[in-house]
Short mmCIF file of C-alpha atoms in Angstrom, two decimals:
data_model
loop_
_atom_site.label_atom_id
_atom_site.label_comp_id
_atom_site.label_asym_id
_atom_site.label_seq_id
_atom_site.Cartn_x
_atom_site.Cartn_y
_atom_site.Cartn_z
CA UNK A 6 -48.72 14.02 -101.37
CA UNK A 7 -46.22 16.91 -100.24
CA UNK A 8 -44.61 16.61 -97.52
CA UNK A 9 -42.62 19.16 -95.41
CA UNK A 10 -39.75 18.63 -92.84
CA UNK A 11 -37.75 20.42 -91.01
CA UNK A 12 -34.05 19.26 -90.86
CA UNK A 13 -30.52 20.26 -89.21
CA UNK A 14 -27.49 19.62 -90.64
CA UNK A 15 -23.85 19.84 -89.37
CA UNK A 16 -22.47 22.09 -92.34
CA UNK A 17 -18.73 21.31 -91.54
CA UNK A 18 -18.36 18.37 -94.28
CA UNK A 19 -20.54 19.75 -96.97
CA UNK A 20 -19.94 22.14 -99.65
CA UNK A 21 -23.24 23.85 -99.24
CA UNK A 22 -26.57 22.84 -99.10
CA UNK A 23 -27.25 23.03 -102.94
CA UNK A 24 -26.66 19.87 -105.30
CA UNK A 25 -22.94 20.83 -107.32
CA UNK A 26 -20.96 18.37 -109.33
CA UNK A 27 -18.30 15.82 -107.52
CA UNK A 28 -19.63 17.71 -104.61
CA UNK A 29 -21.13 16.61 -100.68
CA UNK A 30 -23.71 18.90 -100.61
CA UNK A 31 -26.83 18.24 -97.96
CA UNK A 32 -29.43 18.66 -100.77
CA UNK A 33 -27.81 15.60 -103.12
CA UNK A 34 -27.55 13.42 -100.06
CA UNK A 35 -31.27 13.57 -99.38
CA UNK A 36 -31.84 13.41 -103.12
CA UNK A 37 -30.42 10.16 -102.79
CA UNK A 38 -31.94 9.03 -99.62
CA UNK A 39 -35.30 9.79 -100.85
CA UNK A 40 -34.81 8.31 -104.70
CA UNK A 41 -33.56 5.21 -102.61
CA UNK A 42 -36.66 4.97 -100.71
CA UNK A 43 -38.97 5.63 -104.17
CA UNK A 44 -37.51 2.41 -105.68
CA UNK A 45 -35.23 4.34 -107.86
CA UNK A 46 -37.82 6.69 -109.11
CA UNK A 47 -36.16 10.73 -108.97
CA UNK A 48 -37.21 12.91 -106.48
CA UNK A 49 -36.58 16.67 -105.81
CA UNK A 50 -35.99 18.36 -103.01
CA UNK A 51 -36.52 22.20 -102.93
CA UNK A 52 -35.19 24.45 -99.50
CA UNK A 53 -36.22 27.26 -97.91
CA UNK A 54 -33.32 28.74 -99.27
CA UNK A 55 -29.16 27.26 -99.44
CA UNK A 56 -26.32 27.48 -97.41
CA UNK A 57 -23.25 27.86 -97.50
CA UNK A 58 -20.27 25.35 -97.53
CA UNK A 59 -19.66 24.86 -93.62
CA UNK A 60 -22.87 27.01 -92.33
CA UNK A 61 -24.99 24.45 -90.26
CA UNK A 62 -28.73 24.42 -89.76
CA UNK A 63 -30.90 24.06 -87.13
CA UNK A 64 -34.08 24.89 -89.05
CA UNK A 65 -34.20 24.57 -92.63
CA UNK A 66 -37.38 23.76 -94.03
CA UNK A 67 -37.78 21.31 -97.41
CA UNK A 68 -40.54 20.11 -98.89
CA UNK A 69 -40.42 16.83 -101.84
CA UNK A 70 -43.62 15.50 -103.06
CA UNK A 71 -44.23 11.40 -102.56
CA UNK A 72 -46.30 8.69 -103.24
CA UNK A 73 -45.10 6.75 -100.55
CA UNK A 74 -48.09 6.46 -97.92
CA UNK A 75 -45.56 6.96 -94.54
CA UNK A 76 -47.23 8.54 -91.28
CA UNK A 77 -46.09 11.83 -91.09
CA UNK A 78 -44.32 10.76 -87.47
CA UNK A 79 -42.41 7.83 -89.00
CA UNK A 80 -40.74 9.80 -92.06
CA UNK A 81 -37.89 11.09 -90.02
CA UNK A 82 -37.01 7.84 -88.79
CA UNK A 83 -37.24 6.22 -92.52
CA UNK A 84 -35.13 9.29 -93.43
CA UNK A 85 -32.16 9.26 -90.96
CA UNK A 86 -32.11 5.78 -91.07
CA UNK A 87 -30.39 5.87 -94.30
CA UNK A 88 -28.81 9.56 -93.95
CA UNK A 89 -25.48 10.06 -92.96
CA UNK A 90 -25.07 11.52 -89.49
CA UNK A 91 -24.36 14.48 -90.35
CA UNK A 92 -27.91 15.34 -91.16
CA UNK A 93 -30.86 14.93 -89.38
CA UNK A 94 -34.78 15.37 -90.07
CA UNK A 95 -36.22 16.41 -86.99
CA UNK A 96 -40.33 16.91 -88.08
CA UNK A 97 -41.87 16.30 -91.36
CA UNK A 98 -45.72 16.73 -92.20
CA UNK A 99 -48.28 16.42 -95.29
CA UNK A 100 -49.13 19.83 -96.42
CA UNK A 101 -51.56 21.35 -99.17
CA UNK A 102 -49.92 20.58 -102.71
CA UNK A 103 -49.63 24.45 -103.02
CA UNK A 104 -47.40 24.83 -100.18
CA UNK A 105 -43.48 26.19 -101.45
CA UNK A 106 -40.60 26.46 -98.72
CA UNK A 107 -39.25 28.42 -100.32
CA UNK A 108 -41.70 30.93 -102.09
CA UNK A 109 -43.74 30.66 -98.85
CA UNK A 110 -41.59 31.36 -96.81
CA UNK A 111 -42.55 35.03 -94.45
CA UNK A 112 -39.62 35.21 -92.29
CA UNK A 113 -36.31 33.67 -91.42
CA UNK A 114 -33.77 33.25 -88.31
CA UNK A 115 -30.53 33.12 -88.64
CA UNK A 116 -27.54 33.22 -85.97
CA UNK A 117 -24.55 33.60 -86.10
CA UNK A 118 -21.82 32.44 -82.33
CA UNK A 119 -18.75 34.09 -81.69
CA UNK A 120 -16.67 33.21 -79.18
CA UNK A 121 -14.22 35.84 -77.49
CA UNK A 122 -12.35 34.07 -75.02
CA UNK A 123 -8.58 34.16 -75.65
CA UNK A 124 -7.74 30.24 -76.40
CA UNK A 125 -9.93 28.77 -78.85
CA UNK A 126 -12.09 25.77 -77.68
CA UNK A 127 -11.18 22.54 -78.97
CA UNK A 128 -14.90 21.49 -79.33
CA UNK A 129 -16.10 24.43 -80.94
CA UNK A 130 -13.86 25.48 -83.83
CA UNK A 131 -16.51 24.09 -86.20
CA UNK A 132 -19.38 25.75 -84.46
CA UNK A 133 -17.90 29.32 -82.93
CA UNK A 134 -16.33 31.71 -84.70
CA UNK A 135 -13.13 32.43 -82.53
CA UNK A 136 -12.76 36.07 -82.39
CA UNK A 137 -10.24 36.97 -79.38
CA UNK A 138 -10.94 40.88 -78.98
CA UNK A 139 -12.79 43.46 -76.54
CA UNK A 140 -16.25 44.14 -78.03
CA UNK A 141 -17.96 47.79 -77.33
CA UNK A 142 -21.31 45.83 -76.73
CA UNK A 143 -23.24 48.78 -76.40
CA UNK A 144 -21.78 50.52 -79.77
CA UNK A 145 -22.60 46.91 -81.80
CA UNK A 146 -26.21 47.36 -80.44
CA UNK A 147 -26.03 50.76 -81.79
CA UNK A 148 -25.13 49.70 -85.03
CA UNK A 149 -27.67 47.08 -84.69
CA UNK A 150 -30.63 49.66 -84.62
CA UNK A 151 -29.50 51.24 -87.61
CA UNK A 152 -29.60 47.75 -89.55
CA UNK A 153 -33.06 47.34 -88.55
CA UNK A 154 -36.14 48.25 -90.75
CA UNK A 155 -36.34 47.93 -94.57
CA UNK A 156 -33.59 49.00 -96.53
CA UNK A 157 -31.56 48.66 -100.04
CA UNK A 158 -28.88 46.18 -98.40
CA UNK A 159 -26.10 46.39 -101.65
CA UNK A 160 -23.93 47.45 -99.15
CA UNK A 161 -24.21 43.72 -97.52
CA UNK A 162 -23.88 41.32 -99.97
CA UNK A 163 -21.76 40.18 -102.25
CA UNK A 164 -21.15 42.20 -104.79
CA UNK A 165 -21.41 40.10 -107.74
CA UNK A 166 -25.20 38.76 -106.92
CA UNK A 167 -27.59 38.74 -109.67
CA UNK A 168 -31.11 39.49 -107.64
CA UNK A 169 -32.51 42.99 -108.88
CA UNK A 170 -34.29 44.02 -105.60
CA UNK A 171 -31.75 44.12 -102.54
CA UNK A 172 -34.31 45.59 -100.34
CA UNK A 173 -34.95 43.50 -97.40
CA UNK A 174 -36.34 43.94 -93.63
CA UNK A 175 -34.75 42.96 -90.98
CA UNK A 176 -37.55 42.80 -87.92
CA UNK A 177 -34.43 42.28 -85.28
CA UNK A 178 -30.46 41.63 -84.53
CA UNK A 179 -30.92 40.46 -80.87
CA UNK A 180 -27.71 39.94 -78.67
CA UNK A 181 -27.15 36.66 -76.83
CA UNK A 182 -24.45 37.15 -74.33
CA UNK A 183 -23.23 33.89 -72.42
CA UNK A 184 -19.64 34.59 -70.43
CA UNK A 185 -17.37 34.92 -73.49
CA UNK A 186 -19.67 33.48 -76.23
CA UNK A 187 -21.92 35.93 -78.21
CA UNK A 188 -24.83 34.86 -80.46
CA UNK A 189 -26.35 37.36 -82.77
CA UNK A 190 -29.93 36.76 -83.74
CA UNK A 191 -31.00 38.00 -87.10
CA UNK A 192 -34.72 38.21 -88.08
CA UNK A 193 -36.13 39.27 -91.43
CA UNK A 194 -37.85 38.86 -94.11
CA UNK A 195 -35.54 37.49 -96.31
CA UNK A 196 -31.69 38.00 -97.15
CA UNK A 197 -29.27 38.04 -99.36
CA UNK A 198 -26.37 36.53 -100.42
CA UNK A 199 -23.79 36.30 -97.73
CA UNK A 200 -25.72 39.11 -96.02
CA UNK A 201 -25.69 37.47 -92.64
CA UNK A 202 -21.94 37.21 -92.70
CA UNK A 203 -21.45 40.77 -93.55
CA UNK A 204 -23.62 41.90 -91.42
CA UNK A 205 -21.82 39.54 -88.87
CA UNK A 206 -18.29 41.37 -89.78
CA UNK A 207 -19.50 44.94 -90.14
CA UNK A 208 -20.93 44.63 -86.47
CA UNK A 209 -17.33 43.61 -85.18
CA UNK A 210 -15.43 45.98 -86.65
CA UNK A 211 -18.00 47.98 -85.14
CA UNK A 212 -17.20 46.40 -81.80
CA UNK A 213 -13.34 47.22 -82.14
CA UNK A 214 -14.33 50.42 -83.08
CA UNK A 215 -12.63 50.13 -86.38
CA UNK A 216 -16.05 51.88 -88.17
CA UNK A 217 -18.61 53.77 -85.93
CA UNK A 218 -22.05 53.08 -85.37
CA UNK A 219 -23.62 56.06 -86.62
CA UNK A 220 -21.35 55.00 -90.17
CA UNK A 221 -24.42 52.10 -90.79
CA UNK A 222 -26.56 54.43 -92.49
CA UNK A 223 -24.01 55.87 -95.00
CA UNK A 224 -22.93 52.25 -95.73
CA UNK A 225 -26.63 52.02 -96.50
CA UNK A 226 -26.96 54.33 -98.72
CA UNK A 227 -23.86 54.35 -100.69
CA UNK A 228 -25.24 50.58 -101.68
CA UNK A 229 -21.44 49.75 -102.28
CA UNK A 230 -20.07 46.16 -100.79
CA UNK A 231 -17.03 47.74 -100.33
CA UNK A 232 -18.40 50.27 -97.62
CA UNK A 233 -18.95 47.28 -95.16
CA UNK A 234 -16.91 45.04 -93.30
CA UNK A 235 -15.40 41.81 -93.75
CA UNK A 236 -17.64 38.85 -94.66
CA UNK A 237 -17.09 36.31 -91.32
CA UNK A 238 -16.42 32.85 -91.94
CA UNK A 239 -19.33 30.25 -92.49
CA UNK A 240 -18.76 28.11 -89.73
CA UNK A 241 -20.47 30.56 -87.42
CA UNK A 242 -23.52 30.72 -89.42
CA UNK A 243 -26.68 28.67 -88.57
CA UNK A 244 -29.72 29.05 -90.57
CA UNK A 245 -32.45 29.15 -87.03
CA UNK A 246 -35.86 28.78 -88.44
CA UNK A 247 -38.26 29.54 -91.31
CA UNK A 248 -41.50 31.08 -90.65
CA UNK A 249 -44.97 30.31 -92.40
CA UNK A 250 -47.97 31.57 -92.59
CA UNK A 251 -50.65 29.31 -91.24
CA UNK B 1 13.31 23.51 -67.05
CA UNK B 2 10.20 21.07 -66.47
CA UNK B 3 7.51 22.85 -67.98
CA UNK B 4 3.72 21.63 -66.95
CA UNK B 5 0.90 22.13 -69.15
CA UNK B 6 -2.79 21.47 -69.09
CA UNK B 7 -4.15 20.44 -72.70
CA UNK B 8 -7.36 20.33 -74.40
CA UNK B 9 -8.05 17.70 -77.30
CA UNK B 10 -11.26 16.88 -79.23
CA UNK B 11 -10.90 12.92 -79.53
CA UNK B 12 -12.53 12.80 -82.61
CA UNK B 13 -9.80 12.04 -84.82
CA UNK B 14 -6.96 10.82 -83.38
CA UNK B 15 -6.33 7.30 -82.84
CA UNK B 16 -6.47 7.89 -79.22
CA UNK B 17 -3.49 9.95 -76.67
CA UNK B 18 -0.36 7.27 -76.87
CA UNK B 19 2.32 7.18 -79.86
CA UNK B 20 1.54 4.35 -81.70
CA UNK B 21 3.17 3.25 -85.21
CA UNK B 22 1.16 5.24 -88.28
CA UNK B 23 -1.65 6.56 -86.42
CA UNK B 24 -2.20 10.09 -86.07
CA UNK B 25 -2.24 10.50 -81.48
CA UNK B 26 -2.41 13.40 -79.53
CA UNK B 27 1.37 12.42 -78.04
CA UNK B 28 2.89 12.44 -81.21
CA UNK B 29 1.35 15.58 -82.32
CA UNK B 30 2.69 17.68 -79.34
CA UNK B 31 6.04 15.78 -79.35
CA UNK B 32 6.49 16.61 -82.92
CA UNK B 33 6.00 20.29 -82.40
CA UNK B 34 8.70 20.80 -79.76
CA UNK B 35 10.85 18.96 -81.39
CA UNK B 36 10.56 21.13 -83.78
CA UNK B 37 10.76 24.09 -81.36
CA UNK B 38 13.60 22.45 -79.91
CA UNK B 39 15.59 22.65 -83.45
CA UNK B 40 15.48 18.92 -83.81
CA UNK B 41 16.44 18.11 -80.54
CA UNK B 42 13.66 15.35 -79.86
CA UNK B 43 11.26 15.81 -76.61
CA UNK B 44 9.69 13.48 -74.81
CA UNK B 45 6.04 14.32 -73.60
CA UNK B 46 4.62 12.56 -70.55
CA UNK B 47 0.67 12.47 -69.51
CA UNK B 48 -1.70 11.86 -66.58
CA UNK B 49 -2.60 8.74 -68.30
CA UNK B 50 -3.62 7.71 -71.67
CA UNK B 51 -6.57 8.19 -73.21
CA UNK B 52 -8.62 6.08 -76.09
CA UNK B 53 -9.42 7.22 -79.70
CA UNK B 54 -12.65 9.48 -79.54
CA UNK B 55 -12.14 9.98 -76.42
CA UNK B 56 -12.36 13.86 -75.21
CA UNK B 57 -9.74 15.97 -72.87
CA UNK B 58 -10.39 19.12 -71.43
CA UNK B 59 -7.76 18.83 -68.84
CA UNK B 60 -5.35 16.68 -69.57
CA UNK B 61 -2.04 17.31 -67.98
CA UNK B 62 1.69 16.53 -69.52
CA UNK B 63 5.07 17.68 -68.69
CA UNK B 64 8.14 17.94 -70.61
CA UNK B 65 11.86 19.17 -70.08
CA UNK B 66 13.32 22.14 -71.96
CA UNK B 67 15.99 24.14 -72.33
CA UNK B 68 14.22 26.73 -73.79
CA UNK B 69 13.73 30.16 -71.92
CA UNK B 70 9.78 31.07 -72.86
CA UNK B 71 8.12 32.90 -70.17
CA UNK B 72 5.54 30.27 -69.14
CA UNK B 73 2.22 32.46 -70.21
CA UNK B 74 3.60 32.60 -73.75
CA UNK B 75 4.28 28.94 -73.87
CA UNK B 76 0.23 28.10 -74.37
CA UNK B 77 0.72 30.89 -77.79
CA UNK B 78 3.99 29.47 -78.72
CA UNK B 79 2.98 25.57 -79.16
CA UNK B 80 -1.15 26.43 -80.48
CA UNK B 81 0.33 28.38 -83.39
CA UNK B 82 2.41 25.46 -84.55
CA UNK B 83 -0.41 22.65 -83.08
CA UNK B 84 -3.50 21.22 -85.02
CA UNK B 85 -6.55 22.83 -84.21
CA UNK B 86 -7.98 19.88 -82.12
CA UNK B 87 -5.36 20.60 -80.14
CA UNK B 88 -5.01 23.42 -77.81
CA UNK B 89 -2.62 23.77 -75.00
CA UNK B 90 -4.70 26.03 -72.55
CA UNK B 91 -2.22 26.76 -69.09
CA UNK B 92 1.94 26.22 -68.44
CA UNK B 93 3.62 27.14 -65.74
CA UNK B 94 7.35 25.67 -64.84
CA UNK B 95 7.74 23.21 -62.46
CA UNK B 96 10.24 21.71 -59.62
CA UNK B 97 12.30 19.02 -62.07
CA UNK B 98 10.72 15.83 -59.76
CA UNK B 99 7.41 17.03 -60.70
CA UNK B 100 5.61 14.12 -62.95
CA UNK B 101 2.38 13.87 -64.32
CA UNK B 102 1.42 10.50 -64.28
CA UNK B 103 3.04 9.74 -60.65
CA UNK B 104 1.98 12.69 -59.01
CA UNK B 105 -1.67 12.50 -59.48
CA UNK B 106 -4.03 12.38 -56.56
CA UNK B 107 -7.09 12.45 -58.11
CA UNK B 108 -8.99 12.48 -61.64
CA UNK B 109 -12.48 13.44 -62.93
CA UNK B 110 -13.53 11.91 -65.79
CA UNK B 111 -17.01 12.98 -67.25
CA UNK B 112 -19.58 11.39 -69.57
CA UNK B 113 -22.07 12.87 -71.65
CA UNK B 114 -25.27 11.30 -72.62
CA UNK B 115 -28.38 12.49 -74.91
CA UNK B 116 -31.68 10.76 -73.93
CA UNK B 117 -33.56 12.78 -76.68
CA UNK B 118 -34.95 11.11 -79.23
CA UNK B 119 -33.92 12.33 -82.55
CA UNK B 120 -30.18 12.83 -82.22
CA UNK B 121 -28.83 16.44 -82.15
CA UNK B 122 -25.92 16.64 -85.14
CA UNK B 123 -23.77 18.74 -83.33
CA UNK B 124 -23.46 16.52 -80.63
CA UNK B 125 -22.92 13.52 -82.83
CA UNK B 126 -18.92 13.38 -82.13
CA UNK B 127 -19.00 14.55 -78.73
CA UNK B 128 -21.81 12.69 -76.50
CA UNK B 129 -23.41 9.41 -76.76
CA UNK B 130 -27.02 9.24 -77.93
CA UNK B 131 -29.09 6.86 -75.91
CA UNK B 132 -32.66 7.22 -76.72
CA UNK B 133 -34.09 5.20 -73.51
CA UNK B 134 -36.29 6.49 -70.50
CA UNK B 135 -33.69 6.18 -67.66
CA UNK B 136 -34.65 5.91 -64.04
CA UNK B 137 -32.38 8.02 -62.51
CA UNK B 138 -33.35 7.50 -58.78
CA UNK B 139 -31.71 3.75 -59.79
CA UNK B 140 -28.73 5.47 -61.29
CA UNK B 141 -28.18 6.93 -58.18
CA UNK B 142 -28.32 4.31 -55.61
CA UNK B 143 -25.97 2.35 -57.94
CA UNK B 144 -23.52 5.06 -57.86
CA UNK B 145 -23.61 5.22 -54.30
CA UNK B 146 -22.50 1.12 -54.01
CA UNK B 147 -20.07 2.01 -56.45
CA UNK B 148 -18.36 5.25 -54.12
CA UNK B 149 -15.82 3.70 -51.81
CA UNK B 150 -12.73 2.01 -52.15
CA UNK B 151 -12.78 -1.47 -54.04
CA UNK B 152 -11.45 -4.11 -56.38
CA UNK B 153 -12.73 -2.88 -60.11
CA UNK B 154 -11.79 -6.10 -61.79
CA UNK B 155 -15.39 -6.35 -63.19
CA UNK B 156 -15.15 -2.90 -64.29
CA UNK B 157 -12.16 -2.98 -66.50
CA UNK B 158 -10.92 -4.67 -69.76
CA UNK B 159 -10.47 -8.70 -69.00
CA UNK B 160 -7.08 -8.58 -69.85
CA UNK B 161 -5.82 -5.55 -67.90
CA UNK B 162 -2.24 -6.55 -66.60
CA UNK B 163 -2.35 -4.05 -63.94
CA UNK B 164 -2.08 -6.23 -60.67
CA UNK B 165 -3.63 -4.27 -58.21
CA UNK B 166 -7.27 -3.12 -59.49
CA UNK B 167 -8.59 -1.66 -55.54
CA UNK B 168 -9.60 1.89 -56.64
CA UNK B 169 -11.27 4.32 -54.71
CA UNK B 170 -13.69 6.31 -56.12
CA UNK B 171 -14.71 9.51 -54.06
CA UNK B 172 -18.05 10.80 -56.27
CA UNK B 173 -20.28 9.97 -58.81
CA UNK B 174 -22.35 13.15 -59.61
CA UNK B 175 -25.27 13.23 -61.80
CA UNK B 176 -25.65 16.62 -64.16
CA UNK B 177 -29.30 16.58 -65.43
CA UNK B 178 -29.94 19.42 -68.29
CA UNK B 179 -33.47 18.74 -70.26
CA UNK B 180 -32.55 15.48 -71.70
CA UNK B 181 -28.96 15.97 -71.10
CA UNK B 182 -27.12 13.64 -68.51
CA UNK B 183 -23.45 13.74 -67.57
CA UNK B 184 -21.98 11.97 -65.41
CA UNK B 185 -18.66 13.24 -62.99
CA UNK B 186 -16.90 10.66 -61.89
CA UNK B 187 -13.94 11.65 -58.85
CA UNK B 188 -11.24 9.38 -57.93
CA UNK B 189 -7.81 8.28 -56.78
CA UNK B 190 -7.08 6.21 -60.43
CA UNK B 191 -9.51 4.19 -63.08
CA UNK B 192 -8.33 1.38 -64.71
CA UNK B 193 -8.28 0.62 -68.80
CA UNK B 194 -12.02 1.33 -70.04
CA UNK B 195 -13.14 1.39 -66.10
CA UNK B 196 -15.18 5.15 -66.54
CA UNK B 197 -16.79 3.78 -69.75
CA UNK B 198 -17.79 0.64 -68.46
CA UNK B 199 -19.14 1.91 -65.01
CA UNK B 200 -21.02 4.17 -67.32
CA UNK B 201 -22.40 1.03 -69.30
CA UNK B 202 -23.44 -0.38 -66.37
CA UNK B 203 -25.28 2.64 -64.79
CA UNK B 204 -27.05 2.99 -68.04
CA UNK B 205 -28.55 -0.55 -67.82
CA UNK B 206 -29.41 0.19 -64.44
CA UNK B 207 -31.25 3.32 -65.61
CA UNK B 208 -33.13 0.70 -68.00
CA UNK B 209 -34.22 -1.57 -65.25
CA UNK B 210 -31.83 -4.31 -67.29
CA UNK B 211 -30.08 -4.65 -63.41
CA UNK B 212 -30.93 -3.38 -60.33
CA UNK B 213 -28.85 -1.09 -57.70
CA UNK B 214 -28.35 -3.90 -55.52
CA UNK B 215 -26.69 -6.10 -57.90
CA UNK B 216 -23.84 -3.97 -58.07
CA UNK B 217 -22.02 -4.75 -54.73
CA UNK B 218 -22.17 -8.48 -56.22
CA UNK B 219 -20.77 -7.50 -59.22
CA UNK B 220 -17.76 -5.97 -57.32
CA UNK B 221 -17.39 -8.68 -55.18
CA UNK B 222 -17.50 -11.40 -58.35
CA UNK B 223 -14.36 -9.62 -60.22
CA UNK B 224 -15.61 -10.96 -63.22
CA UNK B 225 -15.73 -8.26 -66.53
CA UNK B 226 -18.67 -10.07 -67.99
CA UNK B 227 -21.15 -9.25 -64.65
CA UNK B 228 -20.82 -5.73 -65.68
CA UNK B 229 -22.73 -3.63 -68.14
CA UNK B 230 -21.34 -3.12 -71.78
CA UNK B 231 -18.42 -0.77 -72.71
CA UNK B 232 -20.40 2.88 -73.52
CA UNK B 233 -18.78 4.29 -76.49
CA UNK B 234 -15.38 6.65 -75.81
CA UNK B 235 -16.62 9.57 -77.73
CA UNK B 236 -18.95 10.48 -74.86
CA UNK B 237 -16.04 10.60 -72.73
CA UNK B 238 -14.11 13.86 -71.14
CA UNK B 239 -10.92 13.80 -69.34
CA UNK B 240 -11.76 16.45 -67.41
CA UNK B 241 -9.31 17.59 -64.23
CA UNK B 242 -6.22 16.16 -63.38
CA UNK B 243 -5.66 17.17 -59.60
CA UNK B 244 -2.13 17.17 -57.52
CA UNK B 245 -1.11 17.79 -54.74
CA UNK B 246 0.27 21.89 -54.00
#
């Protein structure tokens, strides 16, 4: 039986979501959790996609394939029983054998908090990226229209990444504005590597009006990383939710 | 120059506010810092009060004697860049040299954050206390109102508090109710070692039906620690305001 959860994690302790030698990464620790629970017998876990060493998740989706005969309500409290507490499975269900979270997966959420106010917050220096300067709101939602719609996205992501086709769509970049904390809202189809973060940085050098908004579509086109901005830090980053079809 | 400050500290790792020998505390932190501001010269920092390891501070208020001539809005800047990040030093201002921070207090909130949901929320893991129970809150609230008023708190702090006069007076116990969120404000004159934490302990057990409202005024009037509820756990606990008189 295959069974699909949905699971956040607290990214701040992990070097990524994807198993690495000597490392904490989220994926090994529910490796483990799961081979514990299967009597020693191996199982795999495959993601929607990975994260990042210090990004966090709300949303991501796994799926692992078990012959353990658990009521789909009662696997997340086998699971966090034994996982640390920096991870939690919040849902899980049976699903057809064919189903793939990762090659299934039709759309994805990803956000990314800033906070502007002067100090930084003790409680959020994990969770907020603390960036103490005047945003031009209206010129970052500028930018943000440009970003929007299907396009060759070199320009965002790192410059070294092996995937052949960097066209992606992004469906939205919706603003979240809460007294000094911003939350950017990315929708698409899919995106690359570090692509969020660029995006992230690009739109605040936007907002200091160190590039202009009407600059997105020739950092587009000239499909060169080093046309954006700079790539903002991880701990900002939470991967939202994956979307299925049904 | 007696310089005032109000201070922010995520409990987390620190083995609570007070120098101790070997252990990492928010005291020794700061102290260390202006000593080292001070060229060697060793400063003493004084607080509202202690607080426990985990336990949270968003306005916790020292003072400390320089001879230093910083303008008091750059003071904040000058310790944060040479602080910890769980640290942050958020207001100064210079005071009259008979100004102290312990003695002068008139009042203290303390707040407590709870999570009734039931799956816990990782990002919250560190900073509120998960208690997965239905709580009647109508309960909660007539036991907070026998609780208001001035009176001996021997049942509500540690057994072996040497403090010789334990009559408090607490002015409010609010009730903040977000989704499954619950915090509790508590307003008053002083609290004794673990008081907040155990009133909160109690008020929990009251929420569970384990006592009822009414018991409370003879748990008061038995000064006995082991009538009251258990000790809730310090990292769902906020020094909040510190409050003196202008």
């Amino acid at each position: 039986m295959r069974v699909k959860c949905i699971v956040s994690y607290d990214g701040t302790h992990f070097s990524g979501y994807q198993v690495q030698p000597n490392k904490r990464t989220v994926q090994s620790e529910i490796e483990a959790v799961l081979t514990k629970l299967h009597k020693g017998q191996s199982v795999k876990v495959h993601a929607s996609g990975r994260t990042d060493a210090n990004v966090h998740a709300l949303g991501q989706v796994i799926h692992f394939d078990t012959t353990l005969t658990i009521p789909p309500e009662k696997w997340p409290y086998a699971l966090n029983s034994l996982l640390p507490i920096d991870i939690v499975i919040l849902e899980a269900e049976y699903v057809a054998d064919h189903f793939h979270s990762r090659f299934n997966a039709r759309k994805k959420e990803y956000r990314y908090k800033i906070s502007t106010q002067k100090l930084p917050n003790v409680f959020k220096r994990d969770y907020t990226y603390h960036f103490p300067y005047a945003l031009d709101i209206e010129s970052i939602k500028k930018a943000c229209h440009h970003l929007c719609g299907t396009h060759d996205f070199t320009s965002f992501c790192v410059a070294k990444t092996e995937v052949e086709d960097k066209v992606r769509t992004i469906y939205s970049i919706d603003l979240i504005e809460e007294g000094t904390d911003l939350t950017f809202c990315f929708t698409g189809n899919g995106f690359l590597y570090n692509m969020v973060r660029i995006l992230t940085g690009t739109l605040l050098e936007v907002g200091q009006g160190k590039k202009t908004p009407d600059q997105i579509p020739f950092i587009l086109e000239g499909k060169d990383r080093s046309l954006s901005g700079k790539t903002a830090p991880g701990h900002g980053l939470y991967l939202w939710k994956v979307y299925y079809d049904n």
